[in-house]
PDB file of C-alpha atoms in Angstrom:
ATOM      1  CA  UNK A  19     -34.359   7.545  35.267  1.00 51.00           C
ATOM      2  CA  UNK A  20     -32.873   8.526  31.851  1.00 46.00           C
ATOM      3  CA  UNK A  21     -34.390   5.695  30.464  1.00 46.00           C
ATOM      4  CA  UNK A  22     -37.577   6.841  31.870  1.00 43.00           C
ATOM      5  CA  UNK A  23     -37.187   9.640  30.023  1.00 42.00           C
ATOM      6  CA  UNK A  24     -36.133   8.682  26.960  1.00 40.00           C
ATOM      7  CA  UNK A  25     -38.920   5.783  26.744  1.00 45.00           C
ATOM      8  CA  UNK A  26     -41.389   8.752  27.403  1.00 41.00           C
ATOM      9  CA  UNK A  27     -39.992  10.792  24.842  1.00 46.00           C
ATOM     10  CA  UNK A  28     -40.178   8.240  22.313  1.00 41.00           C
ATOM     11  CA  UNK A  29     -43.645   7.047  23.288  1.00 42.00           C
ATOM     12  CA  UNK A  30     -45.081  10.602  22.982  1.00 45.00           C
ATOM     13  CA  UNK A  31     -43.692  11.569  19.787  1.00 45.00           C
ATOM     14  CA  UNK A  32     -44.825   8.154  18.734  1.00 40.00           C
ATOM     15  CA  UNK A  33     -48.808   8.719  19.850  1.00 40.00           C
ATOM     16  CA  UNK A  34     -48.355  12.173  18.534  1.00 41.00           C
ATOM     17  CA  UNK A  35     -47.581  11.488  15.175  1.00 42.00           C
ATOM     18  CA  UNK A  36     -49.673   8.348  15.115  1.00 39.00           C
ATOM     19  CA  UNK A  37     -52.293   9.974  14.423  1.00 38.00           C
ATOM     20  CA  UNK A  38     -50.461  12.071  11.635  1.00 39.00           C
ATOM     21  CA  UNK A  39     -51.922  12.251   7.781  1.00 38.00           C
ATOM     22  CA  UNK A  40     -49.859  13.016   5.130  1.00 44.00           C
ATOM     23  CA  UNK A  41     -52.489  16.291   3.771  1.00 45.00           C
ATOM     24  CA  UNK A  42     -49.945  17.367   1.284  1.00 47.00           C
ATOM     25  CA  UNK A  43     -48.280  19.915   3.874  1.00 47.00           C
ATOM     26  CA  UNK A  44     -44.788  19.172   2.415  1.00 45.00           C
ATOM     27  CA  UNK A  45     -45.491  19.645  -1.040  1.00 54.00           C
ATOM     28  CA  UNK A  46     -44.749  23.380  -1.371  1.00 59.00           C
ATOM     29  CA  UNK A  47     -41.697  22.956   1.346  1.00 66.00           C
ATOM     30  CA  UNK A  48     -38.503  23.737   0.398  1.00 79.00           C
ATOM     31  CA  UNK A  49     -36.787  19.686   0.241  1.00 86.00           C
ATOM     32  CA  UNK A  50     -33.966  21.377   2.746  1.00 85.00           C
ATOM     33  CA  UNK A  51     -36.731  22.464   5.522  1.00 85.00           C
ATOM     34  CA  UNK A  52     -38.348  19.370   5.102  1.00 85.00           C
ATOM     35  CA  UNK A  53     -34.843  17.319   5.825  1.00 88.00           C
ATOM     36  CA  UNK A  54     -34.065  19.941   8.341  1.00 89.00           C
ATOM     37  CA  UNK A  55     -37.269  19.150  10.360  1.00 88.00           C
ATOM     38  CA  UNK A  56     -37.104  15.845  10.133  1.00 88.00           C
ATOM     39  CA  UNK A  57     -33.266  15.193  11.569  1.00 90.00           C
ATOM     40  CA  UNK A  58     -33.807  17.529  14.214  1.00 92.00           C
ATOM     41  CA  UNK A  59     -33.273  15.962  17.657  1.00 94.00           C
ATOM     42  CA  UNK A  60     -34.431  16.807  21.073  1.00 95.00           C
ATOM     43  CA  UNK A  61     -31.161  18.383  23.087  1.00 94.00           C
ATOM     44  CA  UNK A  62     -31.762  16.492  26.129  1.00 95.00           C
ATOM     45  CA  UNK A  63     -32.803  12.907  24.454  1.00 95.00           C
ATOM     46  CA  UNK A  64     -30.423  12.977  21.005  1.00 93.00           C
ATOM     47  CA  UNK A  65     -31.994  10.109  20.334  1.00 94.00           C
ATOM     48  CA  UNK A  66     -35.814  10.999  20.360  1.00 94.00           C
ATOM     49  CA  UNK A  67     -37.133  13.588  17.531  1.00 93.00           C
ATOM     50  CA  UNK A  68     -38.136  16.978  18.081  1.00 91.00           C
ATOM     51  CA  UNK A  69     -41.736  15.915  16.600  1.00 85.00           C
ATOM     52  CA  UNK A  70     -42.152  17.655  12.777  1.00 84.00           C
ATOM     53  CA  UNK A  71     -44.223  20.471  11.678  1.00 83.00           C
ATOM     54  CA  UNK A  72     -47.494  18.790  12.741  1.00 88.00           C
ATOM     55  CA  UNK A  73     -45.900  20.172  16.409  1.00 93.00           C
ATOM     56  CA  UNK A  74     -43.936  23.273  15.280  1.00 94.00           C
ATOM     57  CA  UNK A  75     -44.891  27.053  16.333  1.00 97.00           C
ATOM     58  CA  UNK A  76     -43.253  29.889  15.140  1.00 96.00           C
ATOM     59  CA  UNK A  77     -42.111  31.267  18.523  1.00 97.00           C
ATOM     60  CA  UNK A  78     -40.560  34.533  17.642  1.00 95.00           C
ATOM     61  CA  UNK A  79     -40.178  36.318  20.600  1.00 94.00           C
ATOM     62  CA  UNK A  80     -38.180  35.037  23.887  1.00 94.00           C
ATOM     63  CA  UNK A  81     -37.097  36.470  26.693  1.00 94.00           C
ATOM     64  CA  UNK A  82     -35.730  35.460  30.384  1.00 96.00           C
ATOM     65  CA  UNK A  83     -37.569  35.925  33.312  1.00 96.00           C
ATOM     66  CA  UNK A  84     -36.810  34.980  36.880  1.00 96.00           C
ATOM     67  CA  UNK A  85     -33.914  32.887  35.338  1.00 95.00           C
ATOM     68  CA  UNK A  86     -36.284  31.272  33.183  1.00 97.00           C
ATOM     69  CA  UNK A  87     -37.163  31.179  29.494  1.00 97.00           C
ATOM     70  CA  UNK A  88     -40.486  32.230  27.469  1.00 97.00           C
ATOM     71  CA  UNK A  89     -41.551  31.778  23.938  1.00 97.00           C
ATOM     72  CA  UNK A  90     -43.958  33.223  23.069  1.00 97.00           C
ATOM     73  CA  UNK A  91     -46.334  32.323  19.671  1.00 98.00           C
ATOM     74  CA  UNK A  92     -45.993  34.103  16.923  1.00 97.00           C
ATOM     75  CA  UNK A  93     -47.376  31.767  14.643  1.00 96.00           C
ATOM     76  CA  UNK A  94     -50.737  33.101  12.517  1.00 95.00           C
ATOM     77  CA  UNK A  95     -50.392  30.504   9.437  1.00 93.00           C
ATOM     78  CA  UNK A  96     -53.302  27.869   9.425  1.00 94.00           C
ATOM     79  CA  UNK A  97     -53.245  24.940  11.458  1.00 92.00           C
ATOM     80  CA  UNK A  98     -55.639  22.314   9.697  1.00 91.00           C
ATOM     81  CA  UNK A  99     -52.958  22.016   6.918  1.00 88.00           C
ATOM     82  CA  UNK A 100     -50.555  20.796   9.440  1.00 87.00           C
ATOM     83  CA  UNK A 101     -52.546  18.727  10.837  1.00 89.00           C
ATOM     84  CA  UNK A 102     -51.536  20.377  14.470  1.00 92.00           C
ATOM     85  CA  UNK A 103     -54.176  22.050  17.138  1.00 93.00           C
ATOM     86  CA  UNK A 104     -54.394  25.569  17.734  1.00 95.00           C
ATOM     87  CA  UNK A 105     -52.516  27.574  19.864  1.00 96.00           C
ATOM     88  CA  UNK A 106     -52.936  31.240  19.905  1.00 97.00           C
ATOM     89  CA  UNK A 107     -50.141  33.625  19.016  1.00 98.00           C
ATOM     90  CA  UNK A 108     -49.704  35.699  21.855  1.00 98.00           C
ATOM     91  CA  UNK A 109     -49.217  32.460  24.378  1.00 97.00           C
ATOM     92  CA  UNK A 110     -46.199  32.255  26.082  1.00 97.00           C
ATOM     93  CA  UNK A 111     -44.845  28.718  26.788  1.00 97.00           C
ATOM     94  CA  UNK A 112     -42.351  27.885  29.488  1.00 98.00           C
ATOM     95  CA  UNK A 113     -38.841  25.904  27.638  1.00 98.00           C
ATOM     96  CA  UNK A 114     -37.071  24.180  30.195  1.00 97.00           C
ATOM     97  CA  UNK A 115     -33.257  24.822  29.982  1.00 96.00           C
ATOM     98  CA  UNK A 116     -32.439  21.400  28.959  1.00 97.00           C
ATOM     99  CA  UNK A 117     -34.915  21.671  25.579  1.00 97.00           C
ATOM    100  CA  UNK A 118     -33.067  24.828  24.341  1.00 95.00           C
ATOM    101  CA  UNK A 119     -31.442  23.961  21.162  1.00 91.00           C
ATOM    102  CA  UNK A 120     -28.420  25.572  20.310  1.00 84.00           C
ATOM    103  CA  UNK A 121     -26.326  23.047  17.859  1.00 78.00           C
ATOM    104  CA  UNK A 122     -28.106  23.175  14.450  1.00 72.00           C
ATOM    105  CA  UNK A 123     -28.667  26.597  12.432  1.00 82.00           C
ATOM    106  CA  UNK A 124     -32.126  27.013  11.413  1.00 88.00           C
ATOM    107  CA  UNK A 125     -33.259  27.422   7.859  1.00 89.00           C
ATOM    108  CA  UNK A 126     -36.631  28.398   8.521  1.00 88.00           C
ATOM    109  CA  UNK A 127     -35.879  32.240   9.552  1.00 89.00           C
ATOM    110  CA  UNK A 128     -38.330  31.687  12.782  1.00 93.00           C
ATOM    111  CA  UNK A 129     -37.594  30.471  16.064  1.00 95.00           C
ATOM    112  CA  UNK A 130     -39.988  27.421  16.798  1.00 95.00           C
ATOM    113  CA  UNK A 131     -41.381  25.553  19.680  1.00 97.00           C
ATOM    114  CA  UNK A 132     -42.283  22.015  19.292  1.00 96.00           C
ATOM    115  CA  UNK A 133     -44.972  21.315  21.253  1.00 96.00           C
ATOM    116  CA  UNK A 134     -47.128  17.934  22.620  1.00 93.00           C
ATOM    117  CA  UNK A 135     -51.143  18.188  22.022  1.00 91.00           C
ATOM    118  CA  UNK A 136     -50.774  18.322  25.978  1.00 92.00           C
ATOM    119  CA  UNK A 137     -48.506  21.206  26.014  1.00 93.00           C
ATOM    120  CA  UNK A 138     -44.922  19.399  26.383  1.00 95.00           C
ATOM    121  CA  UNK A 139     -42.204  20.768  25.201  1.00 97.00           C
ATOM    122  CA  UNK A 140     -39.627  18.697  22.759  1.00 96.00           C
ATOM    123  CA  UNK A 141     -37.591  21.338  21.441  1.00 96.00           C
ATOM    124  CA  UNK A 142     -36.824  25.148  20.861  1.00 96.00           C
ATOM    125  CA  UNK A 143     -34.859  26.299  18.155  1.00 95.00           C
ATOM    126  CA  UNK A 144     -33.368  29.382  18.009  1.00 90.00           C
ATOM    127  CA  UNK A 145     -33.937  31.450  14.629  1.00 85.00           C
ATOM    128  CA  UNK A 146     -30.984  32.530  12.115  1.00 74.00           C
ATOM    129  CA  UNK A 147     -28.441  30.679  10.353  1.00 58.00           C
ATOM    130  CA  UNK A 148     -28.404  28.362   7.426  1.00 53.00           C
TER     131      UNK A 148
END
């Protein structure tokens, strides 16, 4: 069943970023986000990527409800740059327990929510630390 996973993990990332450009979007990056985003790892599949920007949502604001956790969007830059659809801020996504991400700091002073075209969830990073 792991295997499953990890295969499916893999596959999406893979059809996800297929389709990804390079429009420049890492040009005015600091080089240390850009290295952070790209070695991050999904918690539950350390071998699969959490996706890159082209899937990354600020994601601000979480809370716990019914033993369950919620980001919600916070995320009002523009989307075409990074090549990623739209997803209002104000939505509130679901992150399963086992894609909470707790063992890297994050340089980007946001939480974010990496998120499928289809709504999956990869990864969510906690904000603070560097």
């Amino acid at each position: 069943m792991r295997s499953i996973i990890l295969g499916l993990s893999i596959l999406s990332c893979l059809i996800v970023n297929g389709n990804a450009r390079d429009l420049g979007q890492w040009e005015a990056v600091d080089p240390d986000v850009r290295q952070w985003y790209q070695a991050l790892m999904q918690p539950d599949v350390p071998t699969a990527s959490c996706c890159g920007e082209a899937d990354a949502y600020w994601a601000d604001e979480v809370h716990v409800r019914d033993g369950k956790t919620y980001a919600t969007i916070t995320d009002d830059r523009p989307d075409g740059p990074r090549g990623r659809p739209h997803v209002p801020p104000g939505t509130e996504v679901e992150v399963p327990n086992n894609k909470l991400k707790w063992d890297k700091s994050n340089p980007t002073g946001h939480g974010i929510v990496f998120l499928s075209r289809g709504g999956y969830v990869f990864c969510y990073v906690q904000p603070g630390g560097v």
